[in-house]
Amino acid sequence: MSRLPSQWGRFELRKEIKSSPREWIPIVPKPLSGKLNRHFVLDRWFEVLKNEPPRMADAPSLHHYTNAFGVQGIVSSNSLWATATQFSNDLSEIEYAVSIATEVIEERWGYQTRVSAWEKVLAQHLIQLFHTPLHSFGQPFIVSFCEDGDLLSQWRAYGGTSGFSLAFSSLCQHDHVKLVCKDGFRTMVKRVMYDPDEQRARLHFLLTHLVKLVNGFSFGTSSPQGAAAHVELSLLLVLEMTDWACAVKHKAFSEEKEWRIITYPRRATLVGATPENYEGVFVRPTSKLLLPYMILEPPPRKRLPLIEARCGPNQFQVQSARALNILVRKHGYKNLPVTLSPVPLRV
């Protein structure tokens, strides 16, 4: 089986359909026989999933925790920055998702001796995928939010000595994401799953329908049509499995009630993860490392849907609130409430 990255030069984005799973439809090369639709696998996938419930629930009001540098950048630039998952604060999140997926794949195929040729290919693709570093297949970028805007654990983890939480009205309604990434691909708002049973159930759902998909192929795995289907299946699995992994977290973090905006660098995902294909990916310095990010913005002439700004507990809380009032009003948020956290945390 060919390595995923080497196959991706054969993909080009056909068109982007906002807030729809069909946003992932690529153009794949015409098979030698000329008999296979150019996006046959993905069209069949949408047919298999036609009765699937909506992937994005309407989001409640959500809160983004940050520090003084972050709040100044968000308000002044009228944007949020999505960080590459490989550079997240805790890589154990990725390791946890991989461990769950490996167990589920083993449960499904570990002891089966009679599977179809295409189902065997599917299992091989999945095993290879979860042993592939995220950066080699166009990693997702995320922004994190909590349902609670005054969590002690968040002030400790993110606030430092100058913590803030920014409250946003619903970022997703009726499958429509209110923030867009110019060079992003398949931007979604997802609720994080903490219950292991829910995590496994979602993955089992995907695997069951993927088996149904590949067992419906009427051509062989080594035929010209099969070669084109291999490439398209690789992309489909990358997107579905990374979507699932980005919405999975250990139950120890359930207090956070986290939601995430997830987006992908378009060309790096569809064409190949090479430096020249990272359009829309920027790099900023931090005290510890250089951090890749993508920019999420409201539609033209609109402001971020901010509904409150809260100053976290610290010895300069009142002074921070005065400065934040100046900042938000200077940038057009004239009626935005600026409040103080009552949490008695000494920092």
Coordinates of C-alpha atoms in Angstrom, one line a residue:
M1 CA 0.0 0.0 0.0
S2 CA 1.4 3.4 -1.0
R3 CA 2.2 6.0 1.7
L4 CA -0.6 8.6 2.0
P5 CA 1.5 11.7 1.3
S6 CA 2.9 10.5 -2.0
Q7 CA -0.6 10.0 -3.4
W8 CA -1.9 13.5 -2.6
G9 CA -0.4 15.4 -5.5
R10 CA -3.3 13.9 -7.5
F11 CA -5.9 16.0 -5.6
E12 CA -7.3 19.4 -6.4
L13 CA -10.2 21.2 -4.7
R14 CA -13.2 21.3 -7.0
K15 CA -15.2 23.9 -5.0
E16 CA -16.0 24.8 -1.5
I17 CA -19.6 24.6 -0.3
K18 CA -19.8 26.5 3.0
S19 CA -20.7 24.5 6.1
S20 CA -21.3 21.2 4.4
P21 CA -19.6 17.9 4.5
R22 CA -19.6 18.0 0.7
E23 CA -16.9 20.7 1.1
W24 CA -14.4 17.8 0.9
I25 CA -15.2 16.7 -2.6
P26 CA -11.9 16.7 -4.6
I27 CA -11.2 16.1 -8.2
V28 CA -9.5 12.8 -8.6
P29 CA -7.8 11.7 -11.8
K30 CA -9.9 9.9 -14.4
P31 CA -9.3 6.2 -14.3
L32 CA -7.8 4.5 -17.3
S33 CA -11.1 2.8 -18.2
G34 CA -13.0 6.0 -18.0
K35 CA -15.9 4.2 -16.3
L36 CA -15.5 5.5 -12.7
N37 CA -17.0 8.8 -11.6
R38 CA -14.3 11.3 -10.7
H39 CA -15.4 11.5 -7.1
F40 CA -17.2 8.1 -6.9
V41 CA -16.0 7.2 -3.4
L42 CA -17.2 10.5 -1.8
D43 CA -20.5 10.5 -3.6
R44 CA -21.1 6.9 -2.4
W45 CA -20.1 8.0 1.1
F46 CA -22.7 10.8 1.2
E47 CA -25.3 8.2 0.0
V48 CA -24.3 5.8 2.8
L49 CA -24.6 8.6 5.3
K50 CA -27.8 10.2 3.9
N51 CA -29.7 9.5 7.2
E52 CA -26.9 10.6 9.5
P53 CA -28.0 13.3 12.1
P54 CA -26.4 16.8 11.6
R55 CA -22.7 16.8 12.5
M56 CA -22.8 20.2 14.1
A57 CA -25.2 21.0 16.9
D58 CA -26.3 24.5 17.5
A59 CA -23.7 25.9 19.9
P60 CA -24.6 27.6 23.2
S61 CA -22.8 30.8 24.3
L62 CA -19.2 29.8 24.6
H63 CA -16.1 31.3 26.4
H64 CA -12.5 31.5 25.1
Y65 CA -9.8 31.9 27.8
T66 CA -6.7 33.8 27.0
N67 CA -4.0 36.1 28.5
A68 CA -3.4 39.8 28.0
F69 CA -1.6 39.4 24.7
G70 CA -4.4 37.1 23.4
V71 CA -7.2 39.4 24.3
Q72 CA -5.5 42.4 22.8
G73 CA -4.8 40.5 19.6
I74 CA -8.4 39.1 19.3
V75 CA -10.1 42.5 19.9
S76 CA -7.8 44.6 17.8
S77 CA -7.6 42.2 14.8
N78 CA -11.3 41.2 14.9
S79 CA -10.3 37.5 14.6
L80 CA -9.4 34.3 16.4
W81 CA -6.3 32.3 15.7
A82 CA -6.7 28.5 15.4
T83 CA -3.6 26.6 16.5
A84 CA -2.1 23.4 14.9
T85 CA -3.1 20.4 16.9
Q86 CA 0.5 19.1 16.9
F87 CA 1.4 22.2 18.9
S88 CA -1.4 21.9 21.5
N89 CA -0.8 22.4 25.2
D90 CA -1.2 18.7 25.9
L91 CA -0.2 16.1 23.3
S92 CA -1.6 13.4 25.5
E93 CA -5.0 14.4 23.9
I94 CA -3.8 13.0 20.6
E95 CA -2.3 10.0 22.2
Y96 CA -5.6 9.3 24.0
A97 CA -7.6 9.4 20.8
V98 CA -5.1 7.1 19.0
S99 CA -5.3 4.6 21.9
I100 CA -9.1 4.5 21.7
A101 CA -9.0 4.1 17.9
T102 CA -6.4 1.4 18.0
E103 CA -8.5 -0.6 20.5
V104 CA -11.7 -0.2 18.4
I105 CA -9.9 -1.3 15.2
E106 CA -8.5 -4.3 17.0
E107 CA -11.9 -5.2 18.4
R108 CA -13.4 -5.0 14.9
W109 CA -10.7 -6.8 12.8
G110 CA -8.2 -8.3 15.2
Y111 CA -9.8 -11.8 15.2
Q112 CA -11.6 -11.8 11.9
T113 CA -10.1 -14.2 9.3
R114 CA -12.7 -13.8 6.6
V115 CA -13.1 -10.3 5.3
S116 CA -13.5 -8.9 1.7
A117 CA -10.5 -7.6 -0.2
W118 CA -11.8 -4.1 0.1
E119 CA -12.5 -4.4 3.8
K120 CA -8.9 -5.6 4.3
V121 CA -7.7 -2.5 2.4
L122 CA -9.9 -0.3 4.7
A123 CA -8.4 -1.8 7.8
Q124 CA -4.9 -1.4 6.5
H125 CA -5.5 2.2 5.6
L126 CA -6.9 2.9 9.2
I127 CA -3.9 1.2 10.9
Q128 CA -1.5 3.1 8.8
L129 CA -3.3 6.4 9.4
F130 CA -3.2 6.1 13.2
H131 CA 0.5 5.4 13.0
T132 CA 1.1 8.5 10.8
P133 CA 2.2 11.8 12.5
L134 CA -0.4 14.4 12.2
H135 CA 1.9 16.9 10.5
S136 CA 2.4 14.5 7.5
F137 CA -1.1 14.6 6.3
G138 CA -2.3 18.2 6.7
Q139 CA -3.1 18.6 10.4
P140 CA -6.2 20.3 11.7
F141 CA -6.1 23.6 13.4
I142 CA -8.4 24.3 16.4
V143 CA -9.7 27.1 18.7
S144 CA -11.0 25.9 22.1
F145 CA -14.0 27.2 24.1
C146 CA -15.8 26.3 27.4
E147 CA -19.4 26.5 28.3
D148 CA -18.5 28.2 31.6
G149 CA -16.8 31.5 31.5
D150 CA -15.5 31.5 35.1
L151 CA -13.8 28.2 35.7
L152 CA -11.1 28.0 38.4
S153 CA -9.2 25.3 36.4
Q154 CA -9.1 27.6 33.3
W155 CA -7.9 30.6 35.2
R156 CA -5.1 28.5 36.6
A157 CA -4.2 26.9 33.2
Y158 CA -4.6 29.8 30.8
G159 CA -4.9 33.0 32.8
G160 CA -1.5 33.2 34.5
T161 CA -1.3 36.6 36.0
S162 CA -3.5 38.3 33.4
G163 CA -6.3 36.0 32.5
F164 CA -9.4 36.9 30.5
S165 CA -12.4 35.0 29.1
L166 CA -14.3 36.3 26.1
A167 CA -17.9 35.2 25.7
F168 CA -19.3 34.6 22.2
S169 CA -22.9 34.2 21.1
S170 CA -23.6 30.9 19.3
L171 CA -20.9 30.3 16.8
C172 CA -22.9 27.7 14.9
Q173 CA -26.6 27.7 14.0
H174 CA -28.4 25.5 11.6
D175 CA -25.1 24.0 10.4
H176 CA -23.8 27.5 9.6
V177 CA -20.4 28.5 11.1
K178 CA -20.3 32.2 11.8
L179 CA -16.5 32.5 11.5
V180 CA -14.7 31.7 8.3
C181 CA -11.1 30.9 7.5
K182 CA -10.1 32.2 4.1
D183 CA -7.7 29.4 3.3
G184 CA -9.3 26.9 5.5
F185 CA -11.2 23.8 4.4
R186 CA -14.2 22.2 6.1
T187 CA -14.5 24.5 9.0
M188 CA -16.8 23.0 11.7
V189 CA -17.9 23.7 15.3
K190 CA -17.8 20.5 17.4
R191 CA -18.7 19.6 21.0
V192 CA -15.9 17.6 22.7
M193 CA -16.9 14.0 23.8
Y194 CA -15.7 12.9 27.2
D195 CA -17.7 9.7 27.7
P196 CA -15.6 6.7 26.5
D197 CA -18.8 4.9 25.4
E198 CA -19.9 7.9 23.3
Q199 CA -16.5 8.1 21.8
R200 CA -16.4 4.4 20.9
A201 CA -20.0 4.5 19.6
R202 CA -19.2 7.3 17.2
L203 CA -16.1 5.5 15.9
H204 CA -18.0 2.2 15.5
F205 CA -20.7 4.1 13.6
L206 CA -18.1 5.5 11.2
L207 CA -16.4 2.1 10.8
T208 CA -19.6 0.3 10.2
H209 CA -20.6 2.7 7.4
L210 CA -17.1 2.7 5.9
V211 CA -17.3 -1.1 5.7
K212 CA -20.7 -0.7 4.0
L213 CA -19.1 1.8 1.6
V214 CA -16.1 -0.4 0.5
N215 CA -18.1 -3.6 0.3
G216 CA -20.3 -1.9 -2.2
F217 CA -17.4 -1.4 -4.7
S218 CA -18.0 -3.6 -7.8
F219 CA -14.3 -3.4 -9.0
G220 CA -11.2 -5.1 -7.7
T221 CA -8.6 -3.5 -5.4
S222 CA -5.9 -3.7 -8.1
S223 CA -8.0 -2.6 -11.1
P224 CA -7.6 0.9 -12.7
Q225 CA -10.9 1.9 -10.9
G226 CA -9.5 0.5 -7.7
A227 CA -6.4 2.6 -7.9
A228 CA -8.4 5.8 -8.2
A229 CA -10.6 4.6 -5.3
H230 CA -7.6 3.9 -3.1
V231 CA -6.5 7.6 -3.4
E232 CA -10.0 9.0 -2.7
L233 CA -10.5 6.6 0.2
S234 CA -7.2 7.8 1.8
L235 CA -8.5 11.4 1.9
L236 CA -11.9 10.4 3.2
L237 CA -10.3 8.5 6.1
V238 CA -8.0 11.3 7.0
L239 CA -10.8 13.7 7.2
E240 CA -13.3 11.4 9.1
M241 CA -10.7 10.1 11.5
T242 CA -9.2 13.5 12.3
D243 CA -12.6 15.0 12.8
W244 CA -13.4 12.2 15.3
A245 CA -10.0 12.5 17.1
C246 CA -10.4 16.3 17.5
A247 CA -13.7 15.8 19.3
V248 CA -12.4 13.2 21.8
K249 CA -10.9 13.9 25.2
H250 CA -10.3 12.0 28.5
K251 CA -13.1 12.1 30.9
A252 CA -10.8 13.7 33.6
F253 CA -11.3 17.0 31.7
S254 CA -15.1 16.8 31.5
E255 CA -15.5 19.9 33.8
E256 CA -14.4 22.0 30.9
K257 CA -17.4 21.2 28.7
E258 CA -15.2 22.1 25.8
W259 CA -16.3 23.0 22.2
R260 CA -13.9 23.5 19.3
I261 CA -13.7 25.2 16.0
I262 CA -11.8 22.9 13.6
T263 CA -10.4 23.9 10.2
Y264 CA -7.8 22.4 7.9
P265 CA -5.3 24.1 5.6
R266 CA -6.9 23.6 2.2
R267 CA -3.9 22.9 -0.1
A268 CA -1.9 21.0 2.6
T269 CA -4.8 18.7 3.2
L270 CA -5.9 18.2 -0.4
V271 CA -2.6 18.4 -2.4
G272 CA 0.1 17.5 0.1
A273 CA 1.8 18.7 3.3
T274 CA 4.7 20.5 1.7
P275 CA 5.9 24.0 2.7
E276 CA 4.6 25.7 -0.5
N277 CA 1.1 24.3 0.2
Y278 CA 0.6 25.9 3.6
E279 CA -1.3 28.9 2.2
G280 CA -3.1 30.7 5.0
V281 CA -0.8 29.2 7.7
F282 CA 1.1 31.8 9.7
V283 CA 3.7 31.4 12.5
R284 CA 4.0 33.4 15.6
P285 CA 6.6 33.3 18.4
T286 CA 5.8 32.4 22.0
S287 CA 8.0 32.2 25.0
K288 CA 8.6 28.5 24.4
L289 CA 8.3 27.8 20.7
L290 CA 7.2 29.0 17.2
L291 CA 3.4 28.3 16.8
P292 CA 1.6 27.7 13.4
Y293 CA -1.9 29.2 13.3
M294 CA -4.7 30.1 10.9
I295 CA -7.0 33.1 11.1
L296 CA -10.8 32.8 11.7
E297 CA -12.8 36.0 10.9
P298 CA -16.4 37.1 10.8
P299 CA -17.9 38.0 7.4
P300 CA -16.9 41.3 5.8
R301 CA -18.0 44.4 7.7
K302 CA -19.0 42.3 10.7
R303 CA -17.5 42.1 14.2
L304 CA -16.8 39.1 16.3
P305 CA -20.0 38.0 18.0
L306 CA -18.7 39.0 21.5
I307 CA -21.3 39.4 24.2
E308 CA -19.0 39.8 27.3
A309 CA -15.4 40.2 28.4
R310 CA -14.3 39.0 31.8
C311 CA -11.2 39.8 33.8
G312 CA -9.8 36.9 35.7
P313 CA -8.6 37.0 39.3
N314 CA -5.2 38.7 39.8
Q315 CA -3.8 41.6 41.8
F316 CA -4.3 44.0 38.9
Q317 CA -7.9 42.9 38.1
V318 CA -9.5 46.3 38.4
Q319 CA -6.8 48.0 36.4
S320 CA -7.1 45.3 33.7
A321 CA -10.9 46.0 33.5
R322 CA -10.3 49.7 33.0
A323 CA -7.8 49.0 30.2
L324 CA -10.1 46.4 28.6
N325 CA -12.9 48.9 28.5
I326 CA -10.7 51.3 26.6
L327 CA -9.6 48.5 24.2
V328 CA -13.1 47.1 23.3
R329 CA -14.6 50.6 22.9
K330 CA -11.7 51.7 20.7
H331 CA -12.5 48.8 18.4
G332 CA -16.2 49.3 18.1
Y333 CA -17.6 47.2 20.9
K334 CA -19.3 50.2 22.5
N335 CA -21.9 48.3 24.7
L336 CA -19.8 45.2 25.5
P337 CA -20.0 44.4 29.2
V338 CA -16.6 44.1 31.0
T339 CA -16.9 42.1 34.2
L340 CA -14.7 40.9 37.1
S341 CA -14.4 37.2 38.0
P342 CA -15.4 36.7 41.7
V343 CA -13.3 33.5 41.9
P344 CA -11.0 33.9 45.0
L345 CA -7.8 32.8 43.3
R346 CA -4.4 34.3 44.3
V347 CA -1.9 34.4 41.4

